[in-house]
CSV table of C-alpha atoms and ligand atoms in Angstrom, one decimal:
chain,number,residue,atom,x,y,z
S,25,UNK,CA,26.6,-4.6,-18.1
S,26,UNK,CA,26.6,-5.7,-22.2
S,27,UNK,CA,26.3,-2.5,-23.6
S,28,UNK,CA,28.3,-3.4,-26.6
S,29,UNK,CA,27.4,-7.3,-26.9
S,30,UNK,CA,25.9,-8.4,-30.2
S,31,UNK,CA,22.6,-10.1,-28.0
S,32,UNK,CA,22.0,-6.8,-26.2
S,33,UNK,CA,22.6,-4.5,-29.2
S,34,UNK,CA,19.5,-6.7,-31.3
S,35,UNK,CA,17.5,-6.7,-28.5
S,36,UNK,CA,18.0,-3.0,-27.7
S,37,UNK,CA,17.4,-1.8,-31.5
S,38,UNK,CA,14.6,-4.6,-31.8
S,39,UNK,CA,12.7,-2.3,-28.8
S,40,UNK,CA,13.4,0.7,-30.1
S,41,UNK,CA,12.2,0.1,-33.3
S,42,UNK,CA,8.7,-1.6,-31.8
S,43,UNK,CA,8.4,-0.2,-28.4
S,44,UNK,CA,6.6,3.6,-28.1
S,45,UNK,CA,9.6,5.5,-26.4
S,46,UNK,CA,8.0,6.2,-23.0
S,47,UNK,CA,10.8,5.3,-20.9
S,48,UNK,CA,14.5,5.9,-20.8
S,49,UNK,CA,15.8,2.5,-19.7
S,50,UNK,CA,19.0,1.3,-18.6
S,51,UNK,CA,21.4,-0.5,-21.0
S,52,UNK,CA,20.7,-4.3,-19.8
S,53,UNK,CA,18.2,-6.9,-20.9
S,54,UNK,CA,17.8,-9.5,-18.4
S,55,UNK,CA,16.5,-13.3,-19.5
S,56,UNK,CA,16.2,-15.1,-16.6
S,57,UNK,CA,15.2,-14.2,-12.4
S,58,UNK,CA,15.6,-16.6,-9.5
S,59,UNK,CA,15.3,-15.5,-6.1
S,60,UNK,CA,16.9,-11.8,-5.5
S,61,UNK,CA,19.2,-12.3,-8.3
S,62,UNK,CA,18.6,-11.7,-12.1
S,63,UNK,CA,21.4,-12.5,-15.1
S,64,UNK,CA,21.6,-10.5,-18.4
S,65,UNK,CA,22.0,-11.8,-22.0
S,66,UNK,CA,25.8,-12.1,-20.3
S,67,UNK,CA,24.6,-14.3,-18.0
S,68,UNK,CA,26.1,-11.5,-15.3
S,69,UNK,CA,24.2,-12.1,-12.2
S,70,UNK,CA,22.9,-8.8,-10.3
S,71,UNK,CA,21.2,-8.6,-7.2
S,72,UNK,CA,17.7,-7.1,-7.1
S,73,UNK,CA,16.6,-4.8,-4.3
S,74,UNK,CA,14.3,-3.2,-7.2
S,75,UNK,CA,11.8,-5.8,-7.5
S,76,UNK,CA,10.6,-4.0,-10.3
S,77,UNK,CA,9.4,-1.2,-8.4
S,78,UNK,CA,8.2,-2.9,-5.2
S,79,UNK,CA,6.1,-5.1,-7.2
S,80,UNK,CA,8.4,-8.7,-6.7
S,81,UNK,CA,7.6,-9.4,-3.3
S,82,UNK,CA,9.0,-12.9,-3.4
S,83,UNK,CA,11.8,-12.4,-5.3
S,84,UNK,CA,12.2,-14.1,-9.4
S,85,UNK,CA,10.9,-17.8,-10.4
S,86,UNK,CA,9.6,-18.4,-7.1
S,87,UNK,CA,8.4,-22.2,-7.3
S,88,UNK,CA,5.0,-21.6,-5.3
S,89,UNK,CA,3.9,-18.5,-7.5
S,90,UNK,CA,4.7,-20.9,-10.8
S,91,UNK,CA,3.0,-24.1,-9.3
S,92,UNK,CA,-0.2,-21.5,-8.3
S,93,UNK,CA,-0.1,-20.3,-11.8
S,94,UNK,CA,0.1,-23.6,-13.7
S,95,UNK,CA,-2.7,-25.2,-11.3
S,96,UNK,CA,-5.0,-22.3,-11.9
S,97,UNK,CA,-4.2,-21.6,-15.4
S,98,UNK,CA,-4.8,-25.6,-16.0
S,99,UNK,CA,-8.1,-24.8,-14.1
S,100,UNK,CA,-9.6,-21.2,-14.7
S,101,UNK,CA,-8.1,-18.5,-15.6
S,102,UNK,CA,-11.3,-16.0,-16.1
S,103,UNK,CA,-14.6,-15.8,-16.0
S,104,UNK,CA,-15.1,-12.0,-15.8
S,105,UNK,CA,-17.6,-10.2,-13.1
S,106,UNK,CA,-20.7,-11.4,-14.6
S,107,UNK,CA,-19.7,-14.3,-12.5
S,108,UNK,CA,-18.6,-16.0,-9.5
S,109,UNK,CA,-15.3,-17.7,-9.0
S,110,UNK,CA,-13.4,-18.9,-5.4
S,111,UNK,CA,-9.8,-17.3,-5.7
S,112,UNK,CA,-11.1,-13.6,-5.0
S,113,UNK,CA,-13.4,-14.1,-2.8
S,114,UNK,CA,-11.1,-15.9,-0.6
S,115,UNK,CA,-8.7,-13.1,-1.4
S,116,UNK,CA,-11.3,-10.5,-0.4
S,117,UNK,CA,-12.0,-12.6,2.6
S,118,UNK,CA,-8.1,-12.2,4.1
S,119,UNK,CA,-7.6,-9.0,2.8
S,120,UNK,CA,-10.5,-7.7,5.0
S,121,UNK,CA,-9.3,-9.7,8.0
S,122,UNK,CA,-5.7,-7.5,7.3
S,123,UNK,CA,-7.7,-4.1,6.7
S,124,UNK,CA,-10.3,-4.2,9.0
S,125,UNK,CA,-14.7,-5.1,7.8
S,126,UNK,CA,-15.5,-3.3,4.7
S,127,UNK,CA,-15.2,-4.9,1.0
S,128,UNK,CA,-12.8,-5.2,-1.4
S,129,UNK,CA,-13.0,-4.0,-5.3
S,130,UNK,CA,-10.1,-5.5,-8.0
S,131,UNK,CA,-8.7,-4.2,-10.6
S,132,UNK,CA,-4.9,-4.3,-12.7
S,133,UNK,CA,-3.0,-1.5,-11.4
S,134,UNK,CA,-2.1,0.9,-9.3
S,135,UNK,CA,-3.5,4.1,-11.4
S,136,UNK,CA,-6.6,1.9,-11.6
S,137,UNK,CA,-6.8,1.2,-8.9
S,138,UNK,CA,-6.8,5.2,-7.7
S,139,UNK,CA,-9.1,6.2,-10.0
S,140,UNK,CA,-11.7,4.1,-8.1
S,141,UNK,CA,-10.7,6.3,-5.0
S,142,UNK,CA,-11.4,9.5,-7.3
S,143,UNK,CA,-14.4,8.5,-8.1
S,144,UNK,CA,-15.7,7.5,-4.5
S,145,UNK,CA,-14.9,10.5,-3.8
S,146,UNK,CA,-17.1,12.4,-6.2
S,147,UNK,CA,-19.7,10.0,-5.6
S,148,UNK,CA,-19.1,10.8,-1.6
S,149,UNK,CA,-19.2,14.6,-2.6
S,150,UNK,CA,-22.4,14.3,-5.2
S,151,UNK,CA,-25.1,15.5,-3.5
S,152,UNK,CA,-23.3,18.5,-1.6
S,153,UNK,CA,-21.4,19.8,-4.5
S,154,UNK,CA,-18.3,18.3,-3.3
S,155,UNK,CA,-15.3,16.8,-5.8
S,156,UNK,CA,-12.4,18.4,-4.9
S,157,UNK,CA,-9.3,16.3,-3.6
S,158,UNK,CA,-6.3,17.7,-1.7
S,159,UNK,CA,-2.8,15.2,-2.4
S,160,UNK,CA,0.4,16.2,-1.3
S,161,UNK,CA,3.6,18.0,-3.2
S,162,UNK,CA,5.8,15.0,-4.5
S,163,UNK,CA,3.2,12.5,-4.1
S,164,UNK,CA,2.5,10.3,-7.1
S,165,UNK,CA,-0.8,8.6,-7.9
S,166,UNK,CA,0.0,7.2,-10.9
S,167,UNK,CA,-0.5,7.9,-15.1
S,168,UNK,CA,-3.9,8.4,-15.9
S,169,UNK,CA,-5.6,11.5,-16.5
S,170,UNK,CA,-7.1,11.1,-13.1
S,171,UNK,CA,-3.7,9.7,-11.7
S,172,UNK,CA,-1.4,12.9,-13.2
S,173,UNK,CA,-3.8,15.3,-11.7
S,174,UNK,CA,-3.6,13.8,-8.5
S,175,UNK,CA,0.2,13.6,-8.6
S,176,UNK,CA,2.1,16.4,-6.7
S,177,UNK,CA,4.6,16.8,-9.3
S,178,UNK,CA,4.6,19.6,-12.1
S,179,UNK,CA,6.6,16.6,-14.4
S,180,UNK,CA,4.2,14.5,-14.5
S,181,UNK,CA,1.2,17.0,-15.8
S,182,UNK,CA,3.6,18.9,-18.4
S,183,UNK,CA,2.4,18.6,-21.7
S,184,UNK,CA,-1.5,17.1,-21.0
S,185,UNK,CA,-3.3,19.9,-20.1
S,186,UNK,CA,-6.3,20.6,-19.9
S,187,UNK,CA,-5.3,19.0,-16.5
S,188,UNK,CA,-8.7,17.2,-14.9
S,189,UNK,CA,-10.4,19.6,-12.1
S,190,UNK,CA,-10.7,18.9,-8.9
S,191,UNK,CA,-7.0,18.5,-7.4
S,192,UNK,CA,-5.0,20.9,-5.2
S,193,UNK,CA,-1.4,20.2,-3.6
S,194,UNK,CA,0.0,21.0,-0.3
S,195,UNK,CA,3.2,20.4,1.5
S,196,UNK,CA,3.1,16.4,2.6
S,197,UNK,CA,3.3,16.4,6.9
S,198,UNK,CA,1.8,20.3,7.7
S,199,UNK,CA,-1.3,20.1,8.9
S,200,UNK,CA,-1.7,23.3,8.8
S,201,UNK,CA,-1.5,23.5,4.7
S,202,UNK,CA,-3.9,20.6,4.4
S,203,UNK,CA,-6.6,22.8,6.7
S,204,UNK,CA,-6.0,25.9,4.5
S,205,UNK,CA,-6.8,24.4,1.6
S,206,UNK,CA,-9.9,22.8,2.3
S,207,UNK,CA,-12.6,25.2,0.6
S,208,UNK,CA,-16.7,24.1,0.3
S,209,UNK,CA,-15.8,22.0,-2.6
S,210,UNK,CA,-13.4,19.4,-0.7
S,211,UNK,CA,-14.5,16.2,-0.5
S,212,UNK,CA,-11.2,13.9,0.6
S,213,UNK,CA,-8.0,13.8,1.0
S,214,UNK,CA,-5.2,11.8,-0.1
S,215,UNK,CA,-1.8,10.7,0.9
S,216,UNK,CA,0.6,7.9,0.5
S,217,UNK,CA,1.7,6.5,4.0
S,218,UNK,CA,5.7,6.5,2.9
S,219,UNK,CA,6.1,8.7,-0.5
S,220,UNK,CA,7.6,6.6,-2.5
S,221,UNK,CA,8.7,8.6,-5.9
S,222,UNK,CA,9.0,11.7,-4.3
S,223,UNK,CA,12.1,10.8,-1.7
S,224,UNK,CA,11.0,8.3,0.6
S,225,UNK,CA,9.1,10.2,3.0
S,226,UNK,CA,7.3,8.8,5.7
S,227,UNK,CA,4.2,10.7,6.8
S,228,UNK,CA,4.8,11.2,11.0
S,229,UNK,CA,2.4,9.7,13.3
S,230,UNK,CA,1.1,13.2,14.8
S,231,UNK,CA,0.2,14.4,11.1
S,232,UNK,CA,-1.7,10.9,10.5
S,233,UNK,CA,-3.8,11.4,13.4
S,234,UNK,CA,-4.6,14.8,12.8
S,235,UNK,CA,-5.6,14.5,9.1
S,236,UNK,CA,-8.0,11.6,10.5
S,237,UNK,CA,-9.2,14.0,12.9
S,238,UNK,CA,-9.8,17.1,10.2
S,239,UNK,CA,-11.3,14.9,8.1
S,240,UNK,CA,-14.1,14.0,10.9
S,241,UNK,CA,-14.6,17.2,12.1
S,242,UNK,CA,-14.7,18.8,8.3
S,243,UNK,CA,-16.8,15.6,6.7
S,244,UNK,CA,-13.8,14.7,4.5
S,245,UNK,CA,-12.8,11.0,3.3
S,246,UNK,CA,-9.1,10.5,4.1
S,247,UNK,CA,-7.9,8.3,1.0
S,248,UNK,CA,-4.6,6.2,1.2
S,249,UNK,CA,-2.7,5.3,-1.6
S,250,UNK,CA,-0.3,1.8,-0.8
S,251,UNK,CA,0.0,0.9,-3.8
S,252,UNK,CA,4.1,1.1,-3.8
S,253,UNK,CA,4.1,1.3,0.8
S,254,UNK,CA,1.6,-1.5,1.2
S,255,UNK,CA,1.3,-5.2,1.7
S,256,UNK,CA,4.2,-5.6,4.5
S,257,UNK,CA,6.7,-3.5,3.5
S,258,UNK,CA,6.9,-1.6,5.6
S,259,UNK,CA,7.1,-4.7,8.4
S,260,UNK,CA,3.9,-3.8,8.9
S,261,UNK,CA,0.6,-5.0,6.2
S,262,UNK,CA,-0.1,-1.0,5.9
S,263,UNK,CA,2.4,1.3,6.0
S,264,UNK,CA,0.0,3.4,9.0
S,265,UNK,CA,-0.2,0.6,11.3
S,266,UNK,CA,3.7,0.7,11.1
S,267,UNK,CA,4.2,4.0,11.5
S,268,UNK,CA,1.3,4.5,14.5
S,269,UNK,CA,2.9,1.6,16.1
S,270,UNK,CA,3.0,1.9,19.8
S,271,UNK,CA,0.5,4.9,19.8
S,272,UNK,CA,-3.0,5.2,21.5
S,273,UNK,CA,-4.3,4.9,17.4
S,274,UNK,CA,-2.3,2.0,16.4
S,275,UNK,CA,-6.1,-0.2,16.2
S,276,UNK,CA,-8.4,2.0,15.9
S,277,UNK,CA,-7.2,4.7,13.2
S,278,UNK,CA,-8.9,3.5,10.2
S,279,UNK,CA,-8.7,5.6,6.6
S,280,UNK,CA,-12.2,5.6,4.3
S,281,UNK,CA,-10.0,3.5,1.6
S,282,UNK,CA,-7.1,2.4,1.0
S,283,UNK,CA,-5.5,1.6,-2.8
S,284,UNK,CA,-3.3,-1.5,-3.4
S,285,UNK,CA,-1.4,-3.2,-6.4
S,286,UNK,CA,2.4,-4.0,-7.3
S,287,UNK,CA,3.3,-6.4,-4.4
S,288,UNK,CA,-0.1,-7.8,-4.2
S,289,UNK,CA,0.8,-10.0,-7.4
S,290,UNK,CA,4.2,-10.7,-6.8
S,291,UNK,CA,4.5,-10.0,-10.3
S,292,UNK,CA,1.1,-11.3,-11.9
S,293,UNK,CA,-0.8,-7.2,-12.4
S,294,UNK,CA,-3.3,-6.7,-10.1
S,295,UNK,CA,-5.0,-3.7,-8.0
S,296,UNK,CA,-7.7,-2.9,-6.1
S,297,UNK,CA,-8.9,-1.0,-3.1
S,298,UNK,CA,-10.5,-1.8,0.3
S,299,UNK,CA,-13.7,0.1,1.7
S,300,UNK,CA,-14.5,0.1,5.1
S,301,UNK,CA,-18.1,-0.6,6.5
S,302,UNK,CA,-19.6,2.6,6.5
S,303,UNK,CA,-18.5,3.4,3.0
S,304,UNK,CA,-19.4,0.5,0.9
S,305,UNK,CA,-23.0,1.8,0.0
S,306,UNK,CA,-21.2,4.7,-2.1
S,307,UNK,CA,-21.2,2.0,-5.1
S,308,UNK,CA,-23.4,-0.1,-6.4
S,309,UNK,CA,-24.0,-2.3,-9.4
S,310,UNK,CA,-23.5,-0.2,-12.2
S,311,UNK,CA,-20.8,2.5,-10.7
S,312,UNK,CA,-17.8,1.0,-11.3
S,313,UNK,CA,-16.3,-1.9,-13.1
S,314,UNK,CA,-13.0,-3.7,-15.1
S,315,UNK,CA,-13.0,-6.5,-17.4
S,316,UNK,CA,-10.1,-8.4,-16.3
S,317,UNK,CA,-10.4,-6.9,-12.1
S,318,UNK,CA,-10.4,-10.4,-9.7
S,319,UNK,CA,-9.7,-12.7,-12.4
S,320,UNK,CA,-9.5,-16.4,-10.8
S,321,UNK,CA,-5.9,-16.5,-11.7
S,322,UNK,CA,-4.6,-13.1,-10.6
S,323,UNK,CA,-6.5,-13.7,-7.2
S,324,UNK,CA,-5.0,-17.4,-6.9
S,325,UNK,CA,-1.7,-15.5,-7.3
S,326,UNK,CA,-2.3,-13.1,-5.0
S,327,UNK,CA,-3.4,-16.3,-1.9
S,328,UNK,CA,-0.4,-17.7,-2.6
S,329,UNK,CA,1.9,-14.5,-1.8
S,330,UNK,CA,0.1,-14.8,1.4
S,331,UNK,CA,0.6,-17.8,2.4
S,332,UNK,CA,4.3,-17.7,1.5
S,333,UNK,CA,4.5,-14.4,3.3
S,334,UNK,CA,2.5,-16.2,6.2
S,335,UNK,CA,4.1,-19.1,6.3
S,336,UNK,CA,8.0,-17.9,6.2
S,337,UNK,CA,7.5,-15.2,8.5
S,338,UNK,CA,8.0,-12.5,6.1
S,339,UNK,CA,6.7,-9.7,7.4
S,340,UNK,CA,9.0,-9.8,10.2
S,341,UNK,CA,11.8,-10.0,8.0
S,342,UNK,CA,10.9,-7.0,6.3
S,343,UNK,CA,11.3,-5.2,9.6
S,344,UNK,CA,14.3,-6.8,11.0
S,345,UNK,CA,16.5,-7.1,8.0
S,346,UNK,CA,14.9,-4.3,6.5
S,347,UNK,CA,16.4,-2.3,10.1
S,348,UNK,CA,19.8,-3.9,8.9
S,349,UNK,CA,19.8,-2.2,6.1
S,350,UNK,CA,19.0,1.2,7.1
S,351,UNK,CA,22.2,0.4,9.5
S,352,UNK,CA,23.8,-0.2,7.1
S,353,UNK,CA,23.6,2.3,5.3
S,354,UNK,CA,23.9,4.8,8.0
S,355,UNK,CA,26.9,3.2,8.6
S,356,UNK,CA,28.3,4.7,4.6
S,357,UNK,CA,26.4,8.1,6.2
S,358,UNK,CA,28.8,8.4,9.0
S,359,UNK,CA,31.8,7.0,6.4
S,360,UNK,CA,30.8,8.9,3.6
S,361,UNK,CA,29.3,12.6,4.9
S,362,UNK,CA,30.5,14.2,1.6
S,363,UNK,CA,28.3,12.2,-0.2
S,364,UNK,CA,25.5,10.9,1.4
S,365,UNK,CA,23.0,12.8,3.8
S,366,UNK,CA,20.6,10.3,5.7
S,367,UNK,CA,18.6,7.2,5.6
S,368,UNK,CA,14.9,7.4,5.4
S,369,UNK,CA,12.5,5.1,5.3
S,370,UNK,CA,10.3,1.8,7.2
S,371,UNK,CA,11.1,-1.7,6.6
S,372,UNK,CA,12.4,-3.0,3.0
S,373,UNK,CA,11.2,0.5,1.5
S,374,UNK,CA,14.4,3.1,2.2
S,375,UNK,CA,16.1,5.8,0.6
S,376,UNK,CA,19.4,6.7,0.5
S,377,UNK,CA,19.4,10.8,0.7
S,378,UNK,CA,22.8,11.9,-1.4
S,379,UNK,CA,24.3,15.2,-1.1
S,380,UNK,CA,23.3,16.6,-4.6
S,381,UNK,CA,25.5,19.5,-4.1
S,382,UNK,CA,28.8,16.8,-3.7
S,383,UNK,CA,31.2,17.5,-6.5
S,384,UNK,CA,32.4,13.7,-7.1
S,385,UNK,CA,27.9,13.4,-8.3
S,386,UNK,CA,27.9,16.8,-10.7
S,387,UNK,CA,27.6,15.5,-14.4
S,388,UNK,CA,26.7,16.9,-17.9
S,389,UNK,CA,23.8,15.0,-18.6
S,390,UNK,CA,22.8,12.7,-15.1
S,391,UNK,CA,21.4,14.1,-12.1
S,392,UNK,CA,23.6,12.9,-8.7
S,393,UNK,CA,21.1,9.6,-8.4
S,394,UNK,CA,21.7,8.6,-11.8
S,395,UNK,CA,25.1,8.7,-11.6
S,396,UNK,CA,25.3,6.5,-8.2
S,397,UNK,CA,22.4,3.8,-9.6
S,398,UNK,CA,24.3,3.5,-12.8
S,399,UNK,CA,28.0,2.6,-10.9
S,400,UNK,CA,25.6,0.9,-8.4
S,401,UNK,CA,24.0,-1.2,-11.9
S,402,UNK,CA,27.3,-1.9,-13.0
S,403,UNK,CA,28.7,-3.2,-10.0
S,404,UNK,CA,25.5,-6.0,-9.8
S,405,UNK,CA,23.2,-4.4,-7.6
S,406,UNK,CA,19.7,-2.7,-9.0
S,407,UNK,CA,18.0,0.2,-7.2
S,408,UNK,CA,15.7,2.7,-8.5
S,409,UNK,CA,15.9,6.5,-8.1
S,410,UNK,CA,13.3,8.4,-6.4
S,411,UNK,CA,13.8,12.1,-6.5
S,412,UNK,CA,16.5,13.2,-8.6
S,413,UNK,CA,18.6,12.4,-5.0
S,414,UNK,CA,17.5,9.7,-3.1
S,415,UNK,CA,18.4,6.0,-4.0
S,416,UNK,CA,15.8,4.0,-3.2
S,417,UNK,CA,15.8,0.2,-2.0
S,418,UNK,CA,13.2,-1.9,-2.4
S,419,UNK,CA,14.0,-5.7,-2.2
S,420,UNK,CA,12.0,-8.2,-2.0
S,421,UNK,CA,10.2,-9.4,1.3
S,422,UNK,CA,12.4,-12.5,1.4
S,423,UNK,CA,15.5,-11.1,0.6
S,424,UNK,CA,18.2,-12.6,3.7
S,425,UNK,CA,20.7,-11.1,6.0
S,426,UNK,CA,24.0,-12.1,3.7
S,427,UNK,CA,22.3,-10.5,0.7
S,428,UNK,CA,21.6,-6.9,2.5
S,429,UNK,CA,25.2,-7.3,3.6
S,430,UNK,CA,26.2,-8.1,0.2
S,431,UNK,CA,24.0,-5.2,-1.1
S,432,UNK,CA,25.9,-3.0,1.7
S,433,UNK,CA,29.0,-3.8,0.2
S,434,UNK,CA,28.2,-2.8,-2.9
S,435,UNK,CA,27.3,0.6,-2.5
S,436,UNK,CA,30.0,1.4,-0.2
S,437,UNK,CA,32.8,0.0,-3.0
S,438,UNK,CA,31.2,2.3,-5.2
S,439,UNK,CA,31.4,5.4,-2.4
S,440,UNK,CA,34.5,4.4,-1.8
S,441,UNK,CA,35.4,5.0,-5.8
S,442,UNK,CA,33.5,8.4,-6.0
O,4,PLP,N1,0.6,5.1,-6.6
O,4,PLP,C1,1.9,5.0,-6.1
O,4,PLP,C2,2.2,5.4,-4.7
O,4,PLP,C3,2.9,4.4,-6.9
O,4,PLP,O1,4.1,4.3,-6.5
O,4,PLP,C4,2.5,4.0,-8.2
O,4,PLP,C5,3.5,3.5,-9.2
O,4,PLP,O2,4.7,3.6,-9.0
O,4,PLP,C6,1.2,4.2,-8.7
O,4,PLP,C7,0.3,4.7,-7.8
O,4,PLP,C8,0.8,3.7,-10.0
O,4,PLP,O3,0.8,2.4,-10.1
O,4,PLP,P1,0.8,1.6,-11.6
O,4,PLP,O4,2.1,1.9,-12.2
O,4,PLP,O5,0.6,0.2,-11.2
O,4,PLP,O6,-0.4,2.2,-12.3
């Protein structure tokens, strides 16, 4: 890291006297990206199984994303919805092949993106009376008013109140918490397939097929949020065709709409959700709307991380170096049982469960995954924390064999220091 260089110190005090102070960020400014790696204002080279938060699918500088984007940008950029442009109906087109017939809304993020399930919801619930929507304890839905009063996480709501109406919590997998909560005013739930800020928790088949199934039987909408667990992953496009793999519903469970952003754009913002068949009529012209949602250059983007993910088999490498990853890091488990619990996760999205209680992780001012991400940051390899104990890896769809390995190595040097 370059704490202390001149470059890093300017840049550092340049931010803090220009940039709201929303986020407590590392001490490292990078300048350049290629592939999995990324070099500082040193020019130190680190290895990026961050992505920036599951959002760089394809790794930094990646020549077909800056081709796409020159092309398009010398072409058109956007048009707004008033119109009709190519690159997102095409990208509509494939992504409804992927979730199944239905129809496809854009926007720019993730928490935009969610707020359009919110507000099918309502719309779903109108004429009955129904608005209410039951999410899970250490779910996140992102940082809008709508967004923090989805989120399962006290945190996140502290200090905004009057919290928006309409959102109760329950323990993520129990079935049995998500039927005792539904009063006359439910109108959906939601989940995310794999929590991703709250500890890398996959949802279990059984409870997947049940919540479809209580949702029938109680006229509910079932909402998925993949925005951080979507778009291959998982080694699978949706994180619930991974995880029902094998099973009797692994083609015919279907949710009432599904949220998507980060990976989508590789990098480039962009969000949106998908609508199945029998719930498209619940908008119209007029319901719902975004300035900049489906832009010809964001959706030109977004074809190209298809075809690259298409076209070099990425999907499967998600799930087969993604498994060698997890073994890995089971491996440091079995080495390391002081330290480190187990290994959760699907494809390239895992955690790392540390033993919080573990003396060599107890600091003044850190929490245990803070400590481990920052000897992890100095060492060359970014992660993000999920939890205040669960490292959490998220590289990029294309990252290869020799680089997990390398990743590997890392954390268990820095183990092997605690
Ligand atoms: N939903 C989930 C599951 C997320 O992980 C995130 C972001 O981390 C969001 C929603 C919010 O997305 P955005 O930050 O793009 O608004």
């Amino acid at each position: 890291m370059n704490t202390n260089t001149t470059e890093f110190l300017s840049l550092k005090n340049r931010s803090d006297n220009a940039i709201l102070n929303t986020y407590a960020r590392y001490p490292v400014a990078f300048v350049k990206g290629e592939g999995r790696q990324l070099f500082d204002t040193e020019g130190k080279r680190y290895l990026d199984f961050a992505a920036g938060i599951a959002v760089n699918s394809l790794g930094h500088a990646h020549p077909r994303i800056a081709k796409t984007l020159f092309e398009q940008s010398s072409r058109l950029t956007h048009v707004s919805n008033l119109y009709y442009s190519e690159p997102g109906i095409k990208l509509a087109e494939r992504l409804i092949e992927l979730f199944g017939p239905g129809r496809i809304f854009f926007c720019n993020s993730g928490a935009e993106a969610n707020e359009g399930l919110f507000k099918l919801a309502r719309r779903f619930g109108q004429e009955s009376g129904k608005f209410e929507i039951i999410t899970a304890l250490n779910s996140f839905h992102g940082r809008t008013l709508g967004g923090i009063a989805a989120t399962g996480q006290e945190k996140i709501k502290k200090g905004f109140s009057p919290i928006i109406p309409g959102f109760s919590h329950v323990p993520f997998n129990d079935l049995e918490a998500a039927e005792t909560a539904i009063t006359e005013k439910t109108a959906a739930i939601l989940i995310e397939g794999i929590q991703g800020e709250g500890g890398i928790t996959p949802a279990r088949a059984e409870y997947l097929i049940s919540l479809r199934k209580l949702c029938d039987e109680k006229n509910l909408l079932l909402l998925f949020d993949a925005v951080q667990c979507g778009h291959f992953r998982t080694g699978r496009f949706q994180s619930y065709q991974r995880i029902l793999e094998g099973g009797s519903a692994e083609f015919s469970f279907q949710p009432d709409a599904v949220s998507f952003a980060k990976s989508i754009g590789a990098g480039f913002p962009m969000g949106g959700f998908w609508l199945p068949e029998k719930r498209i009529d619940l908008f119209q012209p007029g319901s719902h709307g975004t300035t900049f949602g489906g832009t010809p250059l964001a959706c030109a983007v977004a074809n190209t991380v298809l075809d690259v993910i298409e076209e070099e088999g990425l999907q499967s490498n998600a799930r087969e170096t993604g498994r060698e990853l997890a073994e890995g890091l089971r491996n440091l488990v079995s080495t390391y049982p002081s330290l480190l619990r187990e290994v959760r996760g699907l494809g390239f999205m895992v955690g790392l469960q540390l033993n919080g209680e573990a003396r060599e992780l107890k600091h003044e001012k850190l929490n245990p995954v803070q400590v481990v991400i920052n000897r992890l940051l100095e060492k060359g390899l970014l992660v993000v924390p999920s939890g205040e104990t669960v490292v959490r890896f998220l590289p990029p769809l294309n990252t290869t064999r020799a680089e997990i390995e390398e990743g590997v190595q890392i954390v268990k040097q820095v183990m092997s220091e605690l």
